C-alpha cells in the first residue's frame, strides 16, 4: 500500500512537471526573451523628491506591458538602414571592437522612421493637414521662472532636451515625450545620469497640470543601443523600463516607441487648435525657444560670436556706395604667414596656389561605380518616410542632415559589401 501511494505521488509529480514543460514550450519565445530582459531603474529617493515624483509601488506598468505583449516589429527599411549604419561605421577588421558607433544618426533614424509609420495610417483620411504638424524638434530649452517655486527655481533655472515630440503648440507644453541623447555609455547602477530627463519631465508635467491638458508624459534616455523609458502618470507616479537593442530587444523598444508615437497622433487629432504652419516661426516663440531668440535678437552684437578670428572688417572699411570710392583690396599675403580666416575670397586661388582645370569632366566620371547609379529601393522609401515624419518642417536643417547621413552611410555600406564582402560587420554586441 505504501509503495502504491509512493508511486502515485511520483506519477503526479512527473505529470505536473510535463505539463509545465509543455506550457513553457508553447509560450512565444520572443515574449519570454522580452520578459527576461526588462529592468526597472532604481532612482534615488532624494532625486525623486526634488522633482516632486513618486515611485510606483506596483511592478505592472503600461510600458512594461507594451514591451512584453505588443506584436509590433521593427520596420524592414529601418532594420536595413541600421544595418547599413553599423556596417559603414565598423572597422574592416571585425576583431577591432574597441570603437563606438555614432549614436545620433541611429537615434534620428529610429525616432523619425517610426513616427512616419505612425502617420502612414492616416494618409488617406482628411486629417493629413493635422499630422503634418506632428514632429520631433531638436535642442529644446525649458526656461520657466515659476515652475517649481522659489526654492527650486534657484537650483534649476532651465533645462534642455535633445528631442521633443510636439503634437501642438509648444507654448502650451503640448508634448508627450522628450528624449535626451546620452553621450556616453549608460551605466546600469548610476541613477544620477537620469536626473536631467526626470527634471524635464517634471517641468512639463507641472505646467501642463496647471493648464488642465494631457497629464501624462514619457521620457527617454538613450545612446541608441540602451533605451531607458520613463513614464510619469497623471498622479505623478513614475515607472521605468530599460531595454537594449543589441541584446535582441529591438522589437520591445519598437513597440514602446510606437505606443508613444500613436498616442501623440491621437492627441494631435483631438487638438481643437488649427494646424500651425512654419511660415511665421517667430510667432511660435515659447519658453522652449526663448533662449534661442534672445541670443539671436541683436544680430549686430552677436555677429562676432559666429565670425572666425580675423574676419571682422577693420575700422573704416565700408562698403562702396554712391559717390564713395571702393576701398582698395589689401595686398595678397604670404601663404606661410597668412591666417586662413583673413584670406579674401578673390585671393584664395593665388594664396593657396590653386589652378583651374578646364577639362574636369573625367574627375566626376562614375567609371567602375556605374552600378551604383540607381538609388537603392530602401533609400527611396526612407527619403519618403523622412518627408512624412518632418511634415511642414520639411525645410529644416535637421532633415538635410539625416538625409545626407542616410545617403552617405548607405553608399559606404554598399562599397564595403562589394570590396570586403558582407561579413565585415562586427557582432552587434561590440557596437555599443
PDB file of N, CA and C in Angstrom, residues 109-120 257-258 261-262 385 388-390:
ATOM      1  N   UNK A 109      17.306  58.161 -37.000  1.00  0.00           N
ATOM      2  CA  UNK A 109      16.614  57.224 -37.885  1.00  0.00           C
ATOM      3  C   UNK A 109      15.473  56.517 -37.157  1.00  0.00           C
ATOM      4  N   UNK A 110      15.723  56.045 -35.953  1.00  0.00           N
ATOM      5  CA  UNK A 110      14.702  55.296 -35.215  1.00  0.00           C
ATOM      6  C   UNK A 110      13.504  56.181 -34.892  1.00  0.00           C
ATOM      7  N   UNK A 111      13.744  57.374 -34.364  1.00  0.00           N
ATOM      8  CA  UNK A 111      12.642  58.247 -33.959  1.00  0.00           C
ATOM      9  C   UNK A 111      11.818  58.708 -35.157  1.00  0.00           C
ATOM     10  N   UNK A 112      12.463  59.104 -36.243  1.00  0.00           N
ATOM     11  CA  UNK A 112      11.727  59.672 -37.371  1.00  0.00           C
ATOM     12  C   UNK A 112      11.036  58.610 -38.221  1.00  0.00           C
ATOM     13  N   UNK A 113      11.693  57.494 -38.453  1.00  0.00           N
ATOM     14  CA  UNK A 113      11.067  56.474 -39.289  1.00  0.00           C
ATOM     15  C   UNK A 113       9.903  55.802 -38.564  1.00  0.00           C
ATOM     16  N   UNK A 114       9.975  55.675 -37.253  1.00  0.00           N
ATOM     17  CA  UNK A 114       8.827  55.142 -36.515  1.00  0.00           C
ATOM     18  C   UNK A 114       7.692  56.161 -36.459  1.00  0.00           C
ATOM     19  N   UNK A 115       8.013  57.457 -36.402  1.00  0.00           N
ATOM     20  CA  UNK A 115       6.965  58.478 -36.472  1.00  0.00           C
ATOM     21  C   UNK A 115       6.272  58.428 -37.826  1.00  0.00           C
ATOM     22  N   UNK A 116       7.032  58.208 -38.887  1.00  0.00           N
ATOM     23  CA  UNK A 116       6.427  58.080 -40.217  1.00  0.00           C
ATOM     24  C   UNK A 116       5.478  56.893 -40.269  1.00  0.00           C
ATOM     25  N   UNK A 117       5.856  55.784 -39.622  1.00  0.00           N
ATOM     26  CA  UNK A 117       4.965  54.620 -39.585  1.00  0.00           C
ATOM     27  C   UNK A 117       3.660  54.954 -38.875  1.00  0.00           C
ATOM     28  N   UNK A 118       3.736  55.721 -37.797  1.00  0.00           N
ATOM     29  CA  UNK A 118       2.521  56.098 -37.063  1.00  0.00           C
ATOM     30  C   UNK A 118       1.634  57.013 -37.895  1.00  0.00           C
ATOM     31  N   UNK A 119       2.235  57.849 -38.736  1.00  0.00           N
ATOM     32  CA  UNK A 119       1.457  58.771 -39.566  1.00  0.00           C
ATOM     33  C   UNK A 119       0.838  58.095 -40.780  1.00  0.00           C
ATOM     34  N   UNK A 120       1.462  57.038 -41.275  1.00  0.00           N
ATOM     35  CA  UNK A 120       1.017  56.415 -42.524  1.00  0.00           C
ATOM     36  C   UNK A 120      -0.422  55.926 -42.455  1.00  0.00           C
ATOM     37  N   UNK A 257       8.137  52.583 -28.341  1.00  0.00           N
ATOM     38  CA  UNK A 257       8.191  53.838 -29.094  1.00  0.00           C
ATOM     39  C   UNK A 257       6.940  54.031 -29.943  1.00  0.00           C
ATOM     40  N   UNK A 258       6.474  52.964 -30.579  1.00  0.00           N
ATOM     41  CA  UNK A 258       5.273  53.062 -31.417  1.00  0.00           C
ATOM     42  C   UNK A 258       4.057  53.427 -30.584  1.00  0.00           C
ATOM     43  N   UNK A 261       4.277  57.157 -29.912  1.00  0.00           N
ATOM     44  CA  UNK A 261       4.004  57.925 -31.128  1.00  0.00           C
ATOM     45  C   UNK A 261       2.536  57.849 -31.519  1.00  0.00           C
ATOM     46  N   UNK A 262       1.924  56.687 -31.360  1.00  0.00           N
ATOM     47  CA  UNK A 262       0.495  56.558 -31.670  1.00  0.00           C
ATOM     48  C   UNK A 262      -0.352  57.412 -30.732  1.00  0.00           C
ATOM     49  N   UNK A 385       9.761  58.517 -46.170  1.00  0.00           N
ATOM     50  CA  UNK A 385       9.347  58.475 -44.765  1.00  0.00           C
ATOM     51  C   UNK A 385       9.866  59.687 -43.996  1.00  0.00           C
ATOM     52  N   UNK A 388       7.616  62.544 -44.708  1.00  0.00           N
ATOM     53  CA  UNK A 388       6.360  62.398 -43.971  1.00  0.00           C
ATOM     54  C   UNK A 388       6.559  62.721 -42.498  1.00  0.00           C
ATOM     55  N   UNK A 389       7.660  62.263 -41.915  1.00  0.00           N
ATOM     56  CA  UNK A 389       7.909  62.482 -40.488  1.00  0.00           C
ATOM     57  C   UNK A 389       8.092  63.962 -40.166  1.00  0.00           C
ATOM     58  N   UNK A 390       8.791  64.690 -41.022  1.00  0.00           N
ATOM     59  CA  UNK A 390       9.043  66.109 -40.757  1.00  0.00           C
ATOM     60  C   UNK A 390       7.851  66.984 -41.113  1.00  0.00           C
TER      61      UNK A 390
END
